[in-house]
Amino acid sequence: MKICTTLCMLLPMVLVMMMSCSFITIMAVTESHIPITLDGPFKPVTRRFDPSLRRGSDDLPMTHPRLRKNVTLNFPEQIALAISSPSSMWVSWVTGDAQIGLNVTPVDPASVGSEVWYGKESGKYTSVGKGDSVVYSQLYPFEGLWNYTSGIIHHVKLEGLEPGTRYYYKCGDSSIPAMSQERFFETFPEPSANNYPARIAVIGDLGLTRNSSSTIDHLIHNDPSMILMVGDLTYANQYLTTGGKGASCYSCSFPDAPIRETYQPRWDGWGRFMEPLTSEVPMMVIEGNHEIEPQAGKISFKSYLTRFAVPAEESGSKSNFYYSFDAGGIHFIMLGAYVDYNSTGAQFAWLKQDLQKIDRSVTPWLVAAWHPPWYNSYASHYQEFECMRLEMEEILYQYRVDIVFNGHVHAYERMNRVYNYKLDPCAPIYITVGDGGNIEKVDVDHADDPGKCPSPGDNIPEFGGVCKSNFSTGPAKGNFCWNKQPEWSAFRESSFGHGILEAVNSTYALWTWHRNEDNYKENAVGDQIYIVRQPELCKKDFKPQDSQQSLPYNSNPKSSHAPSHLSKNSIITSQFLGLLFIYGLYYEVKWS
C-alpha cells in the first residue's frame, strides 16, 4: 500500500518528467506517422521508375559558370574543408593553372605559400595556420593521348580549435598577396552521447550532370552540417584524354581506347562546382571505382589521393583509402573496397583496432561507409563484392555497427536489418545512395525482375576476387536471384537524390531520402524512417542465433509506408511505467 500511495503521489511529477527530450522524440515519431525500425522487418516495397522522366542527362560543359575558373593568377579556388578531429580542421584549395597536352611540365609546388588566417570574429584573424603543397600528374604512355599536370594543391590543418565554435577564415599566400574571400565553418561538438551534428548529408556517384546540379541545389536547401561522399565523384574517366563529349557507357563509345582514359580538367571543374558548399561544410570522402584512373607505371588513384585531405594519420591508418573520425556522438568508419580487404591484411587489422577503441558511452552511434554495396537487389553490380562481405561482415556485426552507407548502384535502396542474408534485429541498416545524378544514368532493372537476373559471370569487380554463389537458405534457396523483391530489401526506387541523417539522441536517428523532383514540394520526402538502437539487447559478441531468439522482431513484415502504431505506443507505455517504477522505488527507500 505504501508503494502504491507513493506512486500515486508521484504521478504528476513523473508526467512532467515525461516531457523530456527523449519523450518528445518518441511522441514525434508517433504523431508524424514516421515508421521506426522497431516496427520491422518491413514488407518489401518498390517504386518503379517513372517512364515520363529521362534516365539521365549529359554532363555540364567546362564552360558552364559553375565549372569554369573564376579567379586570376594565384588566387585560391576549389576550397574545401574536411574534419581532422573535434579540435582540428583541414582546409584545402588549388592555385595556378593546370596543364594538359602531349608535353606538360609540373610547376614547383613551393612557388606559392599555404596559409590560412582564422579567428572567431569576422574580419579579425587571430591565428595563422601553415601547411603543405603538392602537384600531381596523370601520364599515359600511348601515342596521341594527352597528359595532365595539376595546379598547386594546398592542405593546411588548423589545430587547437574549440569544439562547437564558428570560425572565419581566408586562405592563400599573403606574400603575393593572393588571399581568398572570407569564409566560415563550424567545428563539431565534443564527442558525447548528448552532442550530435544537426544534419549529415549522404551522397554517392554524383558526377557533373544537370541532375548532379539538382542534387546539390536540393542538398544546399537542406542545410547540412557535414557531407558524406561515398565514392564516384567526378566521372572524369568517362572521357578521352582530349576531352570532348563524355559517354554514359565508356566501353560502348570508346572500344579502341588503349587504357581507361580520363579528362583530368573535370576534376578541377568538380572542385569549383562543389566549392560553394565545401568551403563552409566539411566533406568526408571515400574512393569509388571511378577514382581508380590507371596511368603509366601502374599508378592509380592519383587524383583522389592528392586532392583530398582525410584524417588517416589521426585515426591510426597508414592509408588514405580507409580511416575513421568522430562527429559529435557518431563514430564514422570509412572503408576501402578497392584495396586489400582480406582478414589477413593491413586494412582489416586497422579496422579491428579502431573498433576496439570505440567507447559507445561517448560515441553511441557507429556508422560505416564504403562504395560498393553488399546488399543490393538491382541487376547492376549484383553480388559484385561478395568477397568483401565474406571477409568483413562478421566483425562489423560483432561490434554492432548501426548503419552502413554505400553507393555504386545508381538508385536508392534501404534494407531491413540483415546479416548473412538473414533478417536479424541486431544487424546494421544498409542504405544505398548511389543516385547522385552521374552521366551513367539511373539503374532501373532489378535482379528479381523476369529475365533480368544476371549470370555469375556478370558484374566482375574491378578489384578483388569473385565469390558469387546461389543462396543456400531462405525463399531463394538454390537460386542465384530471388523471384520477387528479397525480404531484406525494405524499399527501393530508381530516382536521383540524396539522404540526410539526423541523430536525435543516443537511441534515435532520423533518416530521410530526398528525391530530386521533390525539391520544390513543401515537406516532401521520398523515404523516411527513425533508426532505433537497442544497445541493452544487442550486446557486443551476441551470436546471430542468440539475437534472433531473444529479441523482438516482427515475424509478419509490414509496409514501412503504412506503419502500425502499436509498437510505438508500446514503447511509450513501457518507458512511462518504467519511470514510475524507478521513481517509486527511489522514494520508497528514501522515505522508509
Coordinates of C-alpha atoms in Angstrom, one line a residue, residues 132-349:
D132 CA 52.0 21.7 -47.4
S133 CA 51.5 21.9 -51.1
V134 CA 51.8 19.3 -53.9
V135 CA 51.2 18.8 -57.6
Y136 CA 50.4 15.5 -59.4
S137 CA 50.5 14.3 -63.0
Q138 CA 48.3 11.9 -65.0
L139 CA 50.6 10.4 -67.7
Y140 CA 49.8 8.0 -70.4
P141 CA 52.5 6.0 -72.4
F142 CA 50.4 5.8 -75.5
E143 CA 50.8 7.8 -78.7
G144 CA 48.3 10.6 -79.1
L145 CA 47.0 10.6 -75.6
W146 CA 47.2 13.9 -73.7
N147 CA 48.9 14.2 -70.3
Y148 CA 48.0 16.4 -67.4
T149 CA 49.7 18.1 -64.5
S150 CA 47.7 19.8 -61.8
G151 CA 47.8 23.3 -60.3
I152 CA 49.3 23.6 -56.9
I153 CA 47.1 21.7 -54.3
H154 CA 47.4 23.1 -50.7
H155 CA 46.5 21.3 -47.5
V156 CA 46.6 23.1 -44.1
K157 CA 45.5 21.6 -40.8
L158 CA 44.1 24.1 -38.3
E159 CA 44.7 22.8 -34.8
G160 CA 43.7 23.9 -31.3
L161 CA 40.1 24.8 -32.3
E162 CA 37.3 24.9 -29.8
P163 CA 34.6 22.4 -30.4
G164 CA 31.1 23.7 -31.3
T165 CA 32.5 27.1 -32.4
R166 CA 32.2 29.2 -35.6
Y167 CA 35.5 30.3 -37.2
Y168 CA 36.0 32.8 -40.0
Y169 CA 38.9 32.3 -42.4
K170 CA 40.8 33.2 -45.5
C171 CA 43.3 31.0 -47.3
G172 CA 46.1 31.7 -49.8
D173 CA 49.5 33.3 -49.9
S174 CA 49.8 36.7 -48.1
S175 CA 53.2 37.4 -49.6
I176 CA 51.9 37.7 -53.2
P177 CA 49.4 38.8 -51.9
A178 CA 46.6 36.4 -53.0
M179 CA 44.1 35.6 -50.3
S180 CA 40.6 34.2 -50.8
Q181 CA 37.4 36.0 -49.7
E182 CA 36.4 35.3 -46.2
R183 CA 34.6 32.0 -45.5
F184 CA 33.5 30.4 -42.3
F185 CA 33.0 26.9 -40.8
E186 CA 31.7 25.5 -37.5
T187 CA 33.5 22.8 -35.6
F188 CA 31.5 19.9 -34.2
P189 CA 30.8 19.5 -30.5
E190 CA 33.0 17.3 -28.4
P191 CA 32.2 13.6 -28.8
S192 CA 29.4 12.8 -26.3
A193 CA 26.2 10.8 -26.1
N194 CA 24.4 14.2 -25.9
N195 CA 26.1 16.0 -28.8
Y196 CA 25.3 15.5 -32.5
P197 CA 25.7 17.3 -35.8
A198 CA 22.5 18.9 -37.0
R199 CA 22.2 17.2 -40.4
I200 CA 24.6 14.9 -42.2
A201 CA 24.2 14.7 -45.9
V202 CA 25.0 11.4 -47.7
I203 CA 25.6 11.4 -51.5
G204 CA 27.0 8.8 -53.9
D205 CA 28.0 8.7 -57.5
L206 CA 27.5 12.4 -58.0
G207 CA 29.2 13.4 -61.3
L208 CA 28.7 16.7 -63.1
T209 CA 25.4 16.5 -65.0
R210 CA 22.3 18.7 -64.8
N211 CA 20.9 16.0 -62.4
S212 CA 24.0 16.5 -60.3
S213 CA 23.2 20.2 -60.2
S214 CA 19.7 19.4 -59.0
T215 CA 21.1 17.1 -56.3
I216 CA 23.5 19.8 -54.9
D217 CA 20.9 22.5 -55.1
H218 CA 18.4 20.4 -53.2
L219 CA 21.2 19.5 -50.7
I220 CA 22.1 23.1 -50.1
H221 CA 18.4 23.9 -49.4
N222 CA 18.5 21.2 -46.7
D223 CA 21.4 23.0 -45.0
P224 CA 23.8 20.1 -44.0
S225 CA 26.5 20.4 -41.3
M226 CA 28.6 17.7 -43.0
I227 CA 28.7 15.8 -46.3
L228 CA 29.5 12.1 -46.5
M229 CA 30.6 11.3 -50.1
V230 CA 30.5 7.6 -50.7
G231 CA 32.6 7.4 -53.8
D232 CA 32.5 8.1 -57.6
L233 CA 32.9 11.8 -57.5
T234 CA 33.7 13.4 -60.9
Y235 CA 33.4 10.7 -63.6
A236 CA 36.4 12.2 -65.3
N237 CA 37.1 8.7 -66.6
Q238 CA 34.0 8.8 -68.9
Y239 CA 36.1 10.9 -71.3
L240 CA 39.1 10.6 -73.6
T241 CA 42.2 12.5 -72.5
T242 CA 41.5 15.1 -75.2
G243 CA 38.2 16.0 -73.7
G244 CA 35.2 16.3 -76.0
K245 CA 31.9 14.7 -75.0
G246 CA 31.6 12.4 -72.1
A247 CA 30.0 9.0 -72.5
S248 CA 27.3 7.2 -70.5
C249 CA 28.9 3.9 -71.5
Y250 CA 32.7 4.2 -71.9
S251 CA 33.4 0.8 -73.5
C252 CA 30.5 1.4 -75.9
S253 CA 31.7 4.8 -77.1
F254 CA 35.4 4.2 -76.9
P255 CA 36.0 0.5 -77.7
D256 CA 39.5 1.1 -79.1
A257 CA 40.9 3.1 -76.1
P258 CA 44.3 1.6 -75.1
I259 CA 43.6 2.3 -71.4
R260 CA 40.7 3.7 -69.4
E261 CA 41.4 7.3 -70.2
T262 CA 40.4 10.4 -68.2
Y263 CA 40.0 14.1 -68.9
Q264 CA 41.5 15.5 -65.7
P265 CA 40.2 19.0 -66.1
R266 CA 36.9 17.6 -65.0
W267 CA 38.4 17.2 -61.5
D268 CA 39.0 21.0 -61.5
G269 CA 35.5 21.7 -62.7
W270 CA 34.1 19.4 -59.9
G271 CA 36.1 21.3 -57.3
R272 CA 34.6 24.6 -58.5
F273 CA 31.2 23.1 -58.7
M274 CA 31.3 21.9 -55.1
E275 CA 33.2 25.0 -53.6
P276 CA 30.1 27.0 -52.6
L277 CA 29.2 24.1 -50.3
T278 CA 32.6 22.5 -49.3
S279 CA 34.2 25.8 -48.4
E280 CA 31.8 26.1 -45.5
V281 CA 30.7 22.5 -44.8
P282 CA 33.3 19.7 -44.3
M283 CA 33.1 16.9 -46.8
M284 CA 34.4 13.4 -46.0
V285 CA 35.2 11.2 -49.0
I286 CA 35.9 7.6 -49.7
E287 CA 37.1 6.2 -53.1
G288 CA 35.0 4.5 -55.7
N289 CA 35.8 2.6 -58.8
H290 CA 35.7 5.8 -60.9
E291 CA 38.6 7.1 -58.9
I292 CA 40.9 4.3 -59.9
E293 CA 42.2 6.1 -63.0
P294 CA 45.1 3.9 -64.1
Q295 CA 48.1 5.6 -65.7
A296 CA 51.8 4.9 -66.6
G297 CA 53.9 2.9 -64.2
K298 CA 50.8 1.0 -62.8
I299 CA 49.9 4.1 -60.8
S300 CA 46.3 4.6 -59.9
F301 CA 44.0 6.8 -57.7
K302 CA 46.5 9.7 -58.1
S303 CA 43.7 12.4 -58.3
Y304 CA 41.9 11.1 -55.3
L305 CA 45.0 10.7 -53.1
T306 CA 46.4 14.1 -53.9
R307 CA 43.3 16.3 -53.9
F308 CA 41.6 15.3 -50.6
A309 CA 42.9 15.6 -47.0
V310 CA 41.4 12.9 -44.8
P311 CA 42.2 12.0 -41.1
A312 CA 44.1 8.8 -41.9
E313 CA 47.0 9.5 -39.6
E314 CA 44.8 10.9 -37.0
S315 CA 42.8 7.7 -36.8
G316 CA 45.9 5.4 -36.9
S317 CA 45.5 4.4 -40.5
K318 CA 48.5 4.3 -42.8
S319 CA 46.4 4.8 -45.9
N320 CA 44.0 7.5 -47.2
F321 CA 41.9 4.6 -48.6
Y322 CA 40.4 3.9 -45.1
Y323 CA 40.1 6.0 -42.0
S324 CA 37.7 7.0 -39.2
F325 CA 36.6 10.1 -37.4
D326 CA 34.1 11.4 -34.8
A327 CA 31.3 13.8 -35.4
G328 CA 29.8 14.5 -32.0
G329 CA 28.4 11.3 -30.7
I330 CA 28.8 9.4 -34.0
H331 CA 31.9 7.4 -34.9
F332 CA 32.3 7.0 -38.7
I333 CA 34.4 4.3 -40.3
M334 CA 35.3 4.8 -43.9
L335 CA 36.4 1.5 -45.6
G336 CA 38.3 0.9 -48.9
A337 CA 36.8 -1.6 -51.3
Y338 CA 39.5 -1.2 -53.9
V339 CA 42.5 -2.0 -51.7
D340 CA 43.2 -5.2 -49.8
Y341 CA 40.2 -6.0 -47.5
N342 CA 41.2 -9.6 -46.6
S343 CA 41.1 -10.5 -42.9
T344 CA 44.9 -11.1 -43.0
G345 CA 45.6 -7.6 -44.5
A346 CA 46.5 -4.2 -43.1
Q347 CA 43.1 -2.6 -43.5
F348 CA 41.4 -5.4 -41.6
A349 CA 44.0 -5.1 -38.8

